[in-house]
Short mmCIF file of C-alpha atoms in Angstrom, two decimals:
data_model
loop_
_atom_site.label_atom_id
_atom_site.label_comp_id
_atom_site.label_asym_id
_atom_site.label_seq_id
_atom_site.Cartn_x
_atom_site.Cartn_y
_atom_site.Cartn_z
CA UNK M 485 -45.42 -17.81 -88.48
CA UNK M 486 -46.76 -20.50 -86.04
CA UNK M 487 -43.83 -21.92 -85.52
CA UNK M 488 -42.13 -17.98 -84.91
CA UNK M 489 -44.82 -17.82 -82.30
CA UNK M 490 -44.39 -21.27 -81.23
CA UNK M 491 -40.40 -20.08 -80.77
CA UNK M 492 -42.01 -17.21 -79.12
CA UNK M 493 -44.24 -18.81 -76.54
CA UNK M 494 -41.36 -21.15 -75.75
CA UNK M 495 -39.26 -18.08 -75.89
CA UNK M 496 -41.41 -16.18 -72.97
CA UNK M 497 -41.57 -19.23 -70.99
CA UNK M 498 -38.05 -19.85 -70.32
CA UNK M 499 -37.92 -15.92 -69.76
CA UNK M 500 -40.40 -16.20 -67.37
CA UNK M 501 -38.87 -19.54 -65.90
CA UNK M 502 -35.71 -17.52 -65.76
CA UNK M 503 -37.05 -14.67 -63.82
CA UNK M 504 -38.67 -16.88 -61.88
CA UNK M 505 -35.36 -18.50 -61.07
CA UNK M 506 -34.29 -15.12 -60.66
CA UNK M 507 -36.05 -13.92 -57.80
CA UNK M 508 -35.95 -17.56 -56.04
CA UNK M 509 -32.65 -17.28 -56.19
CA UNK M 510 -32.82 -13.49 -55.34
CA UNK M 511 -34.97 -14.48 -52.42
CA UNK M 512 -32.54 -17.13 -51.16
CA UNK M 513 -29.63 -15.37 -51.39
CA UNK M 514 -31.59 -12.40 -49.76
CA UNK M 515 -32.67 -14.55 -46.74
CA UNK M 516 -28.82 -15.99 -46.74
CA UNK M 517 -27.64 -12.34 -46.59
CA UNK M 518 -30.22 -11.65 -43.41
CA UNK M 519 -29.23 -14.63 -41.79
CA UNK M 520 -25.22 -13.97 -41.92
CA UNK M 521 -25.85 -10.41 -41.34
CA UNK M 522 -27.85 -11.42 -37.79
CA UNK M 523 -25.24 -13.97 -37.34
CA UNK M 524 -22.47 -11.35 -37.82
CA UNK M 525 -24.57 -8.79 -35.41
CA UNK M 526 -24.82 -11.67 -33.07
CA UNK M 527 -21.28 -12.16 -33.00
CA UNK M 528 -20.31 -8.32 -32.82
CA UNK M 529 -22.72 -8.32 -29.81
CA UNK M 530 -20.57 -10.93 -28.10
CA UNK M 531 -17.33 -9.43 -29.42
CA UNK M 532 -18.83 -6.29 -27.06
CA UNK M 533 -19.79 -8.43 -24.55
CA UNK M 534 -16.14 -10.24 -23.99
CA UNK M 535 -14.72 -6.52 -24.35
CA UNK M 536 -16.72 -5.48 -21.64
CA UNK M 537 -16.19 -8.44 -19.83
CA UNK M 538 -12.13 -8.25 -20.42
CA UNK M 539 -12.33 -4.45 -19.21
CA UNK M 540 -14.18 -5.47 -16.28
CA UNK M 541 -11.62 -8.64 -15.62
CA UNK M 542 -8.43 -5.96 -15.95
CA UNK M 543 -10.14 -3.67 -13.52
CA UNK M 544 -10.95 -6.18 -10.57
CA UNK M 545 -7.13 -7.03 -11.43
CA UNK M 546 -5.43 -3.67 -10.71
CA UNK M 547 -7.54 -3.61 -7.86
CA UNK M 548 -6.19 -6.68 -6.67
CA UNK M 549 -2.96 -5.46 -7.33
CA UNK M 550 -3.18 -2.30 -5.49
CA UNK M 551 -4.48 -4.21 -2.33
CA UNK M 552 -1.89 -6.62 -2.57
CA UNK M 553 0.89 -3.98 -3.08
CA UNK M 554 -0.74 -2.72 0.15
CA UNK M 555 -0.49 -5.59 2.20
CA UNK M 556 3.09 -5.74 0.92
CA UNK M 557 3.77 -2.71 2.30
CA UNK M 558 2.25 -3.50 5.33
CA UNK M 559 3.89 -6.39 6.07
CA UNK M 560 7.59 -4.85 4.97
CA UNK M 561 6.30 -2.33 7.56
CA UNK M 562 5.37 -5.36 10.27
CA UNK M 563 8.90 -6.76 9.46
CA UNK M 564 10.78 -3.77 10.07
CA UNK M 565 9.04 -3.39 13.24
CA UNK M 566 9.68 -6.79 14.34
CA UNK M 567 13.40 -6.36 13.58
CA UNK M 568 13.43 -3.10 16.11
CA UNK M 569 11.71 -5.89 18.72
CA UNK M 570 14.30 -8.27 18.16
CA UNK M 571 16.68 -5.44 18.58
CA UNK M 572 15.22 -4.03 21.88
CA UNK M 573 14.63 -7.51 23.47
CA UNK M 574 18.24 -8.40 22.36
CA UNK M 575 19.49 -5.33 24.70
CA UNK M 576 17.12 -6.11 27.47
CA UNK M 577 18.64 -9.49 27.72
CA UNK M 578 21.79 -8.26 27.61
CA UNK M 579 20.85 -5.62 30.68
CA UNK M 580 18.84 -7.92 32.73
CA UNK M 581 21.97 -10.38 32.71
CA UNK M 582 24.48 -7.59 33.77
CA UNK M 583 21.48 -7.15 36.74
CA UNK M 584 21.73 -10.86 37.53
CA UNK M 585 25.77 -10.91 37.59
CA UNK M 586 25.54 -7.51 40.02
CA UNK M 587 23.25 -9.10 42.11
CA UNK M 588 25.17 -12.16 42.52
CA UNK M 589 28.10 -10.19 43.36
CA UNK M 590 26.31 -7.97 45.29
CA UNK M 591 25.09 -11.33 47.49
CA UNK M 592 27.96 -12.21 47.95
CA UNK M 593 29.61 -8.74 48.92
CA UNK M 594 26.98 -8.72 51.71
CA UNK M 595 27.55 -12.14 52.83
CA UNK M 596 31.21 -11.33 53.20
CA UNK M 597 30.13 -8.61 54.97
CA UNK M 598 27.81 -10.73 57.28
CA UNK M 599 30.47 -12.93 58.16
CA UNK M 600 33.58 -10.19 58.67
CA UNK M 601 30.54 -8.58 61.13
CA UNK M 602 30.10 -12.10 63.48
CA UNK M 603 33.94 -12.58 63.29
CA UNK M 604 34.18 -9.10 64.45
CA UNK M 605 31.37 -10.02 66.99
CA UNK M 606 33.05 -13.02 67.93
CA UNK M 607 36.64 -11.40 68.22
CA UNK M 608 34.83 -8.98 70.81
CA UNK M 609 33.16 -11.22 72.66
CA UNK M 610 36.33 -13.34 73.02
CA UNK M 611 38.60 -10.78 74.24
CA UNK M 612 35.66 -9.30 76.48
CA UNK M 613 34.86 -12.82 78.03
CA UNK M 614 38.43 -13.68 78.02
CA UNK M 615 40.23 -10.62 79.32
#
């Protein structure tokens, strides 16, 4: 009988060891199981972060691209108007150098015209004087 108790008492202690164990263990694993649940609530929190961060990123970039498509636009627009420039001064040069080739003629029209008039001059003169 003392040694049935004996197996008893040694019996209850490693019970009681056990349950001990039990809830050490219980209580590790517990703390474990808050830590990697804040850890994993950490990292959804950054996961939302970088989301909102990415969203953020693609928005300043089609607003970049807008304004840029813009400015293309306006500079296809600049282009085109420099081409109808280059056009116009390309016909003013050729209109102010028909001018200059008139004029020259024109010079030298009158000069002809200057000297037929004092030969004319002279002609009279010589026949009035001479006559």
């Amino acid at each position: 009988i003392t040694a049935g108790n004996g197996q008893q008492g040694a019996r209850e202690e490693l019970l009681e060891s056990g349950m001990a164990d039990m809830l050490v263990v219980s209580a590790d694993q517990r703390s474990r199981l808050l830590r990697t649940t804040e850890r994993q609530n950490q990292t959804t929190d950054r996961i939302r972060d970088s989301h909102r961060t990415m969203l953020e990123t693609e928005e300043l970039g089609v607003s970049i691209m807008h304004d840029l498509h813009q400015q293309r636009q306006s500079l296809l627009h600049a282009n085109d108007t420099l081409h109808d420039v280059d056009d116009n001064i390309g016909k003013s040069r050729k209109i102010m150098g028909a001018m200059v080739r008139r004029m020259d003629r024109n010079k030298w029209i009158i000069g002809l015209l200057i000297a037929l008039l004092v030969l004319a001059i002279l002609v009279v003169l010589y026949f009035k004087f001479v006559h």
